[in-house]
Amino acid sequence: MKSYFNTNVEDSLKDFNVTKDGLTSQQVTESLTKHGLNALNEKKKQTVIQVFLSQFKDLLVFILIIAGIISMMSHNVESTLVIFAVIILNAILGTVQHFKAEQSLDSLKALSSPSAKVIRDGAKIEIDSKNVVPGDILILEAGDLVAADGRIIENYSLQVNESSLTGESLSVDKTTEMIDKEEVALGDQKNMVFSGSLVTYGRALVLVTSTGMKTEIGKIATLMEETQEKKTPLQVSLDDFSKKLAFIILAICVVVFGLSLYRKMDVLDSLMFAVALAVAAIPEALSSIVTIVLALGTQKMAKENAIIKKLKAVEGLGSVSIICSDKTGTLTQNKMTVKKVYVDGKLIDGESLSLDDNVQAYLLKNSILCNDSTSQDGKEIGDPTEVALVNLGHKLSIDELRLRGDISRLAEIPFDSDRKLMSTLHNIDNKNIMFTKGALDVMLDRVKYIMTSEGIKEISYEDKQNIIITNKELSENGLRVLAFGYKELSEVRDLTLNDENNFTFIGLISMIDPPREESKQAVADCIRAGIKPIMITGDHKITASAIAKEIGILRDGDRAIEGLEIDKMNDEELKNNIEHISVYARVSPEHKIRIVKAWQEKGEIVAMTGDGVNDAPALKQADIGIAMGITGTEVSKDAASMILTDDNFATIVKSVANGRNVYNNIKNSIKFLLSGNTAGIIAVLYSSIMALPMIFAPVHLLFMNLLTDSLPAIAIGMEKANKGLLNEKPRGRSESILTKDFLLGVGLEGLLIGVVTLVAFYMGGAKGTTPLTASTMAFATLCLARLFHGFNCRGKNSIFRLGVFGNRYAWGAFGIGLILLNSVLFVPFLQNLFQVESLSLNQYGLIYLLAVIPTIIIQTVKVVKENIADRKENVTIIEKEEKLENIA
Ligand code: ATP
């Protein structure tokens, strides 16, 4: 393949038959057909058969197969058939579930797939990175991920981090210069960029020379790691729990088997008893319920503008206790409008600027020429700060494109949020003028002269004081203030950072960026939920504080500090002071990491937003890294675990509520499954110890565990968030679901259901001559009681508080369960298969009566607890009121 580092720009373009206006649509189609999509080959996904077979690796399936074999040996044809049918059905369900989960993760991935900016048919457009083709003209800017390999054809101080390819961690400077050699190491190909690198600084136009597997990274990448989701911490801990439980259960099974043999029971019957116990007890669905509920949760969140990139984040969101948020665009609208302007010693309205005034005209020229944004036909493209300046120009009849056409840009140093300045070089009236705009505090120390209507003067102490005071007054009103200056250069040349000094000050332009309407409420919700909201911004401290106060982040006793003050503190000091700081101004990305770490050391769980190229490390360090979907760079999106498609702070708070809800729902589903299993174990163990006949045939337990239990568990997982969700404090970092209280609850509820099941067994004649009737009644009662129990597990509160019809899925699951059970009880063919006997009307009524008892007891306890809690709350309110009265 031809190399392009030793080909000049013109020849390279010729090779691809393209100009800087980009490919035509026709050429793109041809290139796409010839070269295919710009993607690396992924390892082949598992086939349906492979997934299906992998379902048989399960312990439960192994036990079921034993059950099937025993049934076969005891010549019980129906039972054998049912068991094997269930094993296969279970595997089919598992396979379907696997592909469903994969599908939902794939669709989430597609939502967050990287994009690239290209010029095609003369226009700049943004496309999915995988549609980039050789010959495309790629636009690279700080924060972009390089989408393909290419030759640089225009370069504005481009710096690229190529560590993924070369291992070199420092960014390298790029150039357009041809390299006149046959062979050059990748790291030295300074006029090329490579797929997978990060643009850390500057801008460039690049001719794409190869895509997909033909890129350098494609050549070295053996097949990509399968992009399968890792298990979340919750799943890992549940898997661990299930495994331990399975061993304990197996040990008990062995004891039960021994006991039966000792009692001289038939060997096969004894084995069946032990197997029945294992089937009743092994909680096979725990991990898969977590996956289903998490996946459903992510779909809901995606609809509410939060794209989750890692399932782990849903779990983490529920325990977030600190949210560090950018100001501009996240808490505010990012719709800037110019307000007051300070020029020539006067503060005037932006709209009253005049081109006839020499100084004002220079200020306007600076604001539009030292500016990359446009606003044409109502379409605003670029940084809102700059768009505000362009819009001001429009009001004064200046068209930015025409002005930029008349006075072209000869060199530039792009804006970056560390330096907080931007400079461009132009030829104006035969002078080489470097225009600079940026933060006043960065610029003022470097100002030597001031432009006035009486000419250029050396800047005096008084002039500086006036500027500082004006800046303070504007900032106190929440306005963002930009300073403008210029400097004359002797020649046209590339600009360097050393040029940015000895400025002539022209003026200040202030602009308003109002808070988002929903920010205030979202901040209040956060505080109520025990989460501390913190503002981190590159803006001025006074501006930031004014906005933070308005939306409730900066409250009495809270402090606002600047990045410089963080520099003066060591990590220990920062940690000790951090609790009272709620606004960080003029920060750079390195400060963000220190802030996250300090909070984490205090044991807090931190969510942090970021949009810039240098935010990636802080986003990775945070427990939940949140990138901005609209204004965020590709690099930040890549590093984040969640992307906000509306860049809105309120969406973060909504996601935290969703995260808490998902966690609670998972907990409740698990409670439902475990308590149902416990009831089964108690019934089987009791009957074994008391030497009663076999209470359940394994098919009974299979029927419950695999058919009637799964739907209510999923329905519980879909319970809506209740209003009180944000009234509770966040849960701790290491708080596990399986606490003592939780397990005690599971035990007690299981006991209740187990007892009514045994009562049904006795009443059905366990000790008499009708063991089959007795076992039918026990089975039906247990099954029904578990279906009723689904309503108890919907939440901590009583069903009356939760709303009897608040979860239609719960009713659906109950209804289907009821139909399934009644089919087994009444359809003769199924009666045979599931080893049940017809019941009399009285017996049938008795089942319902017994089955509903645990639910009545559990709901009564909940209602009583609620009343006690309400009374306590009333007492505290009255006490507080009395105290207030006394004070008054
Ligand atoms: P955040 O998004 O973190 O809340 P921000 O967007 O206000 O903060 P930056 O974009 O890093 O932060 O801006 C920091 C400062 O740099 C601003 O206060 C302003 O003074 C200056 N600035 C911002 N945009 C530009 C620009 N396009 N050109 C020159 N200076 C700018």
XYZ file of N, CA, C and O in Angstrom, residues 440-592:
612
model
N -10.410 38.011 31.744
C -9.733 39.256 32.124
C -8.571 39.005 33.078
O -7.490 39.580 32.934
N -8.810 38.118 34.068
C -7.750 37.906 35.067
C -6.482 37.333 34.452
O -5.390 37.507 34.977
N -6.616 36.629 33.318
C -5.425 36.097 32.659
C -4.760 37.213 31.846
O -3.542 37.321 31.769
N -5.588 38.076 31.290
C -5.081 39.053 30.324
C -4.518 40.316 30.979
O -3.502 40.856 30.518
N -5.185 40.738 32.058
C -4.887 42.081 32.573
C -3.408 42.269 32.941
O -2.829 43.327 32.668
N -2.803 41.245 33.538
C -1.391 41.375 33.919
C -0.479 41.542 32.707
O 0.658 41.961 32.832
N -0.980 41.150 31.556
C -0.135 41.208 30.361
C -0.452 42.430 29.499
O -0.011 42.548 28.368
N -1.289 43.339 30.039
C -1.665 44.538 29.269
C -0.678 45.659 29.558
O -0.342 45.918 30.716
N -0.220 46.310 28.486
C 0.724 47.412 28.661
C 0.110 48.746 28.271
O 0.397 49.786 28.854
N -0.769 48.696 27.247
C -1.358 49.933 26.706
C -2.866 49.821 26.741
O -3.428 48.756 26.936
N -3.501 50.981 26.508
C -4.959 50.965 26.428
C -5.387 51.814 25.235
O -4.764 52.850 24.941
N -6.418 51.352 24.516
C -6.881 52.081 23.337
C -8.006 53.012 23.772
O -8.972 52.590 24.407
N -7.876 54.287 23.460
C -8.918 55.252 23.817
C -9.230 56.101 22.584
O -8.511 56.032 21.585
N -10.289 56.892 22.697
C -10.641 57.731 21.533
C -9.560 58.778 21.284
O -9.470 59.351 20.203
N -8.725 58.993 22.311
C -7.638 59.960 22.100
C -6.349 59.289 21.652
O -5.289 59.911 21.632
N -6.413 58.027 21.348
C -5.210 57.340 20.878
C -4.759 56.275 21.857
O -5.437 55.993 22.857
N -3.616 55.648 21.576
C -3.097 54.571 22.421
C -2.275 55.201 23.549
O -1.427 56.054 23.305
N -2.575 54.780 24.781
C -1.816 55.313 25.925
C -1.230 54.146 26.703
O -1.731 53.013 26.619
N -0.221 54.455 27.505
C 0.248 53.423 28.429
C -0.842 53.257 29.487
O -1.422 54.252 29.930
N -1.127 52.013 29.900
C -2.245 51.829 30.838
C -1.805 52.264 32.245
O -0.700 51.939 32.697
N -2.688 53.030 32.915
C -2.331 53.539 34.245
C -2.931 52.644 35.317
O -3.798 51.809 35.028
N -2.492 52.849 36.556
C -3.034 52.111 37.692
C -4.545 52.370 37.774
O -5.346 51.469 37.987
N -4.915 53.617 37.552
C -6.322 54.003 37.632
C -7.159 53.293 36.557
O -8.252 52.800 36.835
N -6.600 53.258 35.330
C -7.310 52.547 34.251
C -7.585 51.103 34.675
O -8.688 50.588 34.523
N -6.538 50.487 35.221
C -6.674 49.078 35.614
C -7.736 48.926 36.703
O -8.549 47.999 36.670
N -7.720 49.841 37.696
C -8.706 49.785 38.771
C -10.109 49.906 38.198
O -11.020 49.178 38.594
N -10.298 50.816 37.262
C -11.624 50.996 36.657
C -12.082 49.715 35.962
O -13.247 49.317 36.061
N -11.141 49.092 35.276
C -11.494 47.843 34.569
C -11.879 46.766 35.584
O -12.896 46.075 35.436
N -11.072 46.652 36.654
C -11.335 45.613 37.670
C -12.693 45.838 38.340
O -13.485 44.900 38.514
N -12.963 47.086 38.686
C -14.235 47.389 39.365
C -15.412 47.078 38.428
O -16.409 46.460 38.817
N -15.287 47.478 37.165
C -16.373 47.217 36.208
C -16.594 45.714 36.060
O -17.734 45.226 36.076
N -15.481 44.986 35.950
C -15.578 43.529 35.812
C -16.309 42.931 37.009
O -17.179 42.067 36.860
N -15.994 43.451 38.220
C -16.605 42.903 39.430
C -18.123 43.176 39.412
O -18.921 42.279 39.680
N -18.467 44.401 39.053
C -19.897 44.750 39.055
C -20.677 43.891 38.061
O -21.768 43.400 38.363
N -20.100 43.704 36.888
C -20.793 42.900 35.877
C -20.916 41.451 36.346
O -21.976 40.835 36.246
N -19.817 40.934 36.908
C -19.811 39.534 37.348
C -20.807 39.302 38.471
O -21.438 38.240 38.550
N -20.926 40.291 39.356
C -21.860 40.119 40.474
C -23.296 39.935 39.993
O -24.136 39.403 40.700
N -23.565 40.384 38.804
C -24.902 40.173 38.244
C -24.987 38.871 37.460
O -25.908 38.668 36.677
N -23.995 38.024 37.638
C -24.024 36.723 36.974
C -23.620 36.788 35.511
O -23.843 35.841 34.753
N -23.023 37.904 35.083
C -22.646 38.022 33.668
C -21.249 37.436 33.447
O -20.382 37.539 34.301
N -21.036 36.817 32.274
C -19.706 36.336 31.892
C -19.010 37.501 31.188
O -19.575 38.140 30.323
N -17.779 37.751 31.583
C -17.071 38.906 31.027
C -15.864 38.436 30.221
O -15.064 37.628 30.700
N -15.749 38.922 28.990
C -14.581 38.620 28.171
C -13.776 39.899 27.972
O -14.348 40.976 27.786
N -12.459 39.751 28.005
C -11.597 40.913 27.761
C -11.038 40.826 26.343
O -10.822 39.730 25.824
N -10.841 41.980 25.705
C -10.347 42.020 24.321
C -9.111 42.911 24.235
O -9.074 43.991 24.835
N -8.106 42.431 23.489
C -6.898 43.239 23.331
C -6.246 42.927 21.994
O -6.695 42.028 21.270
N -5.210 43.671 21.650
C -4.486 43.343 20.422
C -3.013 43.659 20.590
O -2.594 44.279 21.584
N -2.239 43.233 19.601
C -0.815 43.517 19.603
C -0.356 43.536 18.145
O -0.847 42.741 17.326
N 0.541 44.467 17.824
C 1.017 44.530 16.438
C 2.294 43.703 16.318
O 3.192 43.813 17.148
N 2.358 42.882 15.280
C 3.567 42.082 15.047
C 4.307 42.639 13.834
O 3.700 43.222 12.932
N 5.612 42.416 13.790
C 6.392 42.998 12.696
C 6.237 42.195 11.405
O 6.428 42.697 10.314
N 5.855 40.918 11.520
C 5.771 40.099 10.297
C 4.652 39.066 10.445
O 4.159 38.821 11.547
N 4.314 38.474 9.326
C 3.326 37.399 9.367
C 4.072 36.092 9.623
O 4.980 35.741 8.884
N 3.717 35.419 10.689
C 4.363 34.144 11.027
C 3.437 33.359 11.950
O 2.382 33.865 12.366
N 3.838 32.107 12.211
C 3.027 31.323 13.155
C 3.076 31.978 14.529
O 4.114 32.516 14.921
N 1.948 31.907 15.265
C 1.929 32.521 16.597
C 2.404 31.510 17.635
O 2.193 30.309 17.475
N 3.043 32.017 18.678
C 3.414 31.129 19.783
C 2.848 31.720 21.073
O 2.435 32.883 21.100
N 2.860 30.905 22.134
C 2.301 31.378 23.407
C 3.050 32.612 23.907
O 2.481 33.451 24.609
N 4.332 32.746 23.533
C 5.114 33.917 23.963
C 4.594 35.219 23.385
O 4.886 36.300 23.882
N 3.830 35.105 22.278
C 3.284 36.331 21.683
C 2.174 36.938 22.540
O 1.841 38.109 22.394
N 1.588 36.103 23.412
C 0.405 36.587 24.138
C 0.816 37.415 25.358
O 0.633 37.019 26.505
N 1.398 38.565 25.111
C 1.711 39.527 26.181
C 1.886 40.913 25.572
O 1.759 41.069 24.361
N 2.135 41.900 26.434
C 2.258 43.293 25.979
C 1.078 43.738 25.119
O 1.225 44.355 24.073
N -0.114 43.402 25.606
C -1.321 43.739 24.839
C -1.687 45.209 24.958
O -1.345 45.876 25.935
N -2.455 45.659 23.958
C -3.169 46.933 24.091
C -4.619 46.571 24.404
O -5.262 45.845 23.634
N -5.098 47.020 25.554
C -6.452 46.678 25.987
C -7.476 47.450 25.150
O -7.322 48.643 24.922
N -8.527 46.747 24.647
C -9.565 47.459 23.887
C -10.839 47.618 24.721
O -11.385 48.697 24.819
N -11.299 46.524 25.346
C -12.530 46.668 26.122
C -12.999 45.349 26.715
O -12.341 44.304 26.589
N -14.173 45.414 27.380
C -14.792 44.217 27.968
C -16.169 44.046 27.348
O -16.863 45.033 27.102
N -16.536 42.811 27.082
C -17.922 42.551 26.650
C -18.519 41.557 27.633
O -17.916 40.510 27.917
N -19.693 41.881 28.172
C -20.308 40.974 29.139
C -21.526 40.327 28.502
O -22.176 40.922 27.639
N -21.800 39.108 28.904
C -22.963 38.417 28.345
C -23.672 37.599 29.408
O -23.054 37.160 30.375
N -24.956 37.455 29.192
C -25.741 36.712 30.178
C -25.997 35.305 29.666
O -26.171 35.101 28.471
N -25.951 34.352 30.584
C -26.302 32.965 30.267
C -27.224 32.526 31.389
O -26.778 32.085 32.434
N -28.547 32.677 31.205
C -29.459 32.445 32.326
C -29.451 30.982 32.769
O -29.227 30.090 31.950
N -29.700 30.749 34.088
C -29.799 29.366 34.562
C -30.946 28.659 33.840
O -31.908 29.300 33.432
N -30.837 27.347 33.679
C -31.958 26.584 33.127
C -33.112 26.670 34.114
O -32.885 26.652 35.330
N -34.319 26.689 33.564
C -35.479 26.836 34.454
C -35.545 25.713 35.487
O -35.901 25.918 36.631
N -35.185 24.491 35.052
C -35.368 23.344 35.937
C -34.232 23.167 36.942
O -34.311 22.350 37.845
N -33.142 23.970 36.806
C -31.977 23.765 37.673
C -32.308 23.952 39.153
O -31.876 23.178 39.996
N -33.090 25.000 39.447
C -33.376 25.325 40.849
C -34.060 24.144 41.540
O -33.664 23.718 42.622
N -35.095 23.614 40.886
C -35.842 22.493 41.461
C -34.929 21.268 41.605
O -34.938 20.585 42.621
N -34.113 21.030 40.567
C -33.238 19.850 40.591
C -32.231 19.959 41.739
O -31.950 18.972 42.416
N -31.705 21.161 41.969
C -30.764 21.365 43.076
C -31.476 21.107 44.409
O -30.952 20.419 45.290
N -32.707 21.621 44.524
C -33.466 21.407 45.762
C -33.714 19.909 45.968
O -33.581 19.392 47.088
N -34.044 19.195 44.888
C -34.285 17.744 44.982
C -33.030 17.027 45.477
O -33.100 16.124 46.308
N -31.903 17.453 44.926
C -30.621 16.863 45.307
C -30.396 16.985 46.807
O -30.051 16.013 47.483
N -30.579 18.208 47.304
C -30.286 18.463 48.709
C -31.225 17.644 49.596
O -30.817 17.041 50.580
N -32.490 17.568 49.182
C -33.471 16.781 49.936
C -33.049 15.307 49.954
O -33.256 14.583 50.915
N -32.439 14.866 48.871
C -32.055 13.448 48.763
C -30.709 13.163 49.412
O -30.134 12.091 49.224
N -30.191 14.149 50.165
C -28.926 13.919 50.860
C -27.729 13.933 49.929
O -26.676 13.390 50.234
N -27.886 14.537 48.749
C -26.783 14.608 47.788
C -26.296 16.051 47.735
O -27.102 16.970 47.662
N -24.970 16.235 47.788
C -24.450 17.599 47.742
C -24.145 17.993 46.293
O -23.324 17.358 45.642
N -24.821 19.048 45.795
C -24.492 19.515 44.445
C -23.337 20.513 44.514
O -23.296 21.361 45.405
N -22.394 20.379 43.591
C -21.230 21.254 43.592
C -21.034 21.801 42.188
O -21.187 21.071 41.204
N -20.716 23.117 42.102
C -20.492 23.704 40.781
C -18.996 23.809 40.522
O -18.248 24.303 41.352
N -18.574 23.320 39.370
C -17.166 23.443 38.991
C -17.131 24.139 37.640
O -17.745 23.664 36.687
N -16.444 25.250 37.544
C -16.532 26.002 36.302
C -15.219 26.697 35.961
O -14.404 26.978 36.834
N -15.040 26.947 34.677
C -13.876 27.695 34.233
C -14.130 29.192 34.343
O -13.230 30.009 34.170
N -15.381 29.543 34.643
C -15.761 30.953 34.668
C -15.222 31.669 35.914
O -14.670 31.045 36.821
N -15.431 32.986 35.951
C -14.965 33.823 37.045
C -15.700 33.493 38.342
O -16.874 33.141 38.319
N -14.990 33.645 39.487
C -15.571 33.275 40.786
C -16.846 34.067 41.095
O -17.834 33.495 41.570
N -16.812 35.352 40.803
C -17.978 36.169 41.180
C -19.182 35.806 40.309
O -20.307 35.660 40.805
N -18.936 35.613 39.008
C -20.034 35.207 38.117
C -20.606 33.868 38.584
O -21.821 33.703 38.724
N -19.703 32.928 38.837
C -20.124 31.585 39.239
C -20.921 31.643 40.541
O -21.975 31.016 40.662
N -20.423 32.447 41.512
C -21.118 32.525 42.800
C -22.511 33.112 42.631
O -23.463 32.665 43.278
N -22.633 34.124 41.769
C -23.947 34.755 41.582
C -24.939 33.728 41.056
O -26.070 33.620 41.559
N -24.519 32.943 40.072
C -25.427 31.933 39.505
C -25.696 30.841 40.540
O -26.827 30.393 40.727
N -24.627 30.417 41.249
C -24.772 29.333 42.229
C -25.746 29.739 43.337
O -26.527 28.926 43.814
N -25.702 31.012 43.710
C -26.616 31.491 44.746
C -28.037 31.461 44.213
O -28.967 31.017 44.886
N -28.197 31.894 42.994
C -29.536 31.972 42.410
C -30.204 30.606 42.348
O -31.392 30.478 42.619
N -29.431 29.569 42.028
C -30.085 28.252 41.903
C -29.984 27.410 43.172
O -30.477 26.294 43.198
N -29.360 27.949 44.213
C -29.393 27.258 45.509
C -28.204 26.375 45.812
O -28.200 25.649 46.803
N -27.170 26.393 44.969
C -25.991 25.570 45.255
C -25.126 26.220 46.328
O -24.613 25.558 47.227
N -24.975 27.529 46.246
C -24.161 28.254 47.240
C -25.102 28.738 48.330
O -25.880 29.666 48.132
N -25.023 28.046 49.490
C -25.942 28.406 50.578
C -25.166 29.015 51.737
O -23.934 29.041 51.709
N -25.895 29.487 52.750
C -25.227 30.106 53.897
C -24.182 29.157 54.459
O -24.456 27.973 54.656
N -22.991 29.685 54.717
C -21.940 28.856 55.314
C -21.081 28.166 54.264
O -20.038 27.606 54.577
N -21.540 28.170 52.990
C -20.754 27.549 51.924
C -19.715 28.531 51.387
O -19.892 29.742 51.486
N -18.648 27.968 50.808
C -17.606 28.831 50.248
C -17.460 28.622 48.751
O -17.788 27.570 48.210
N -16.935 29.667 48.094
C -16.557 29.528 46.681
C -15.058 29.761 46.621
O -14.557 30.700 47.235
N -14.315 28.898 45.944
C -12.880 29.136 45.843
C -12.411 29.018 44.392
O -13.125 28.502 43.535
N -11.192 29.490 44.156
C -10.647 29.437 42.801
C -9.602 28.345 42.676
O -9.030 27.911 43.675
N -9.342 27.948 41.433
C -8.341 26.928 41.166
C -7.004 27.245 41.826
O -6.347 26.362 42.373
N -6.637 28.525 41.813
C -5.350 28.930 42.401
C -5.285 28.578 43.880
O -4.236 28.184 44.400
N -6.430 28.726 44.562
C -6.466 28.402 45.998
C -6.326 26.890 46.205
O -5.745 26.452 47.193
N -6.867 26.107 45.267
C -6.698 24.642 45.373
C -5.214 24.307 45.246
O -4.686 23.459 45.975
N -4.534 25.003 44.329
C -3.098 24.752 44.136
C -2.320 24.939 45.431
O -1.332 24.261 45.678
N -2.785 25.897 46.245
C -2.048 26.197 47.481
C -2.277 25.137 48.559
O -1.568 25.093 49.556
N -3.331 24.326 48.405
C -3.623 23.324 49.441
C -2.998 21.988 49.055
O -2.990 21.626 47.872
N -2.507 21.235 50.060
C -2.112 19.873 49.737
C -3.350 18.985 49.851
O -4.417 19.438 50.260
N -3.200 17.714 49.486
C -4.379 16.845 49.407
C -5.114 16.755 50.746
O -6.338 16.740 50.805
N -4.312 16.704 51.837
C -4.901 16.578 53.165
C -5.739 17.832 53.489
O -6.870 17.724 53.972
N -5.163 19.007 53.174
C -5.884 20.256 53.470
C -7.163 20.357 52.650
O -8.214 20.760 53.155
N -7.048 19.940 51.390
C -8.237 19.990 50.533
C -9.324 19.098 51.121
O -10.489 19.483 51.226
N -8.907 17.907 51.553
C -9.867 16.947 52.109
C -10.547 17.527 53.365
O -11.756 17.389 53.553
N -9.742 18.210 54.191
C -10.313 18.744 55.430
C -11.250 19.915 55.205
O -12.130 20.179 56.013
N -11.050 20.636 54.111
C -11.868 21.829 53.873
C -13.043 21.577 52.946
O -13.942 22.395 52.836
N -13.013 20.431 52.292
C -13.880 20.247 51.125
C -15.378 20.324 51.414
O -16.161 20.765 50.586
N -15.757 19.934 52.645
C -17.188 19.842 52.919
C -17.921 21.159 52.765
O -19.119 21.190 52.492
N -17.192 22.259 52.983
C -17.896 23.547 52.954
C -17.759 24.276 51.630
O -18.231 25.387 51.481
N -17.052 23.675 50.676
C -16.860 24.371 49.406
C -17.891 23.878 48.406
O -17.955 22.689 48.128
N -18.726 24.788 47.906
C -19.684 24.290 46.907
C -19.512 24.924 45.536
O -20.218 24.542 44.605
N -18.593 25.894 45.414
C -18.330 26.442 44.078
C -16.814 26.488 43.849
O -16.071 26.981 44.690
N -16.387 25.923 42.734
C -14.992 26.020 42.328
C -14.955 26.802 41.024
O -15.573 26.375 40.045
N -14.243 27.950 41.025
C -14.194 28.764 39.811
C -12.787 28.748 39.235
O -11.838 28.388 39.926
N -12.685 29.142 37.956
C -11.386 29.202 37.276
C -10.571 27.939 37.490
O -9.374 27.999 37.790
N -11.253 26.795 37.400
C -10.527 25.543 37.614
C -10.043 24.991 36.285
O -10.594 25.286 35.232
N -8.998 24.213 36.345
C -8.590 23.488 35.151
C -8.845 22.013 35.427
O -9.088 21.613 36.564
N -8.801 21.189 34.386
C -9.172 19.782 34.556
C -8.391 19.052 35.655
O -8.944 18.166 36.309
N -7.128 19.436 35.900
C -6.375 18.713 36.955
C -7.013 18.934 38.319
O -6.978 18.059 39.180
N -7.585 20.136 38.516
C -8.245 20.380 39.802
C -9.418 19.432 39.991
O -9.702 18.988 41.093
N -10.094 19.136 38.872
C -11.285 18.281 38.971
C -10.917 16.923 39.565
O -11.631 16.387 40.392
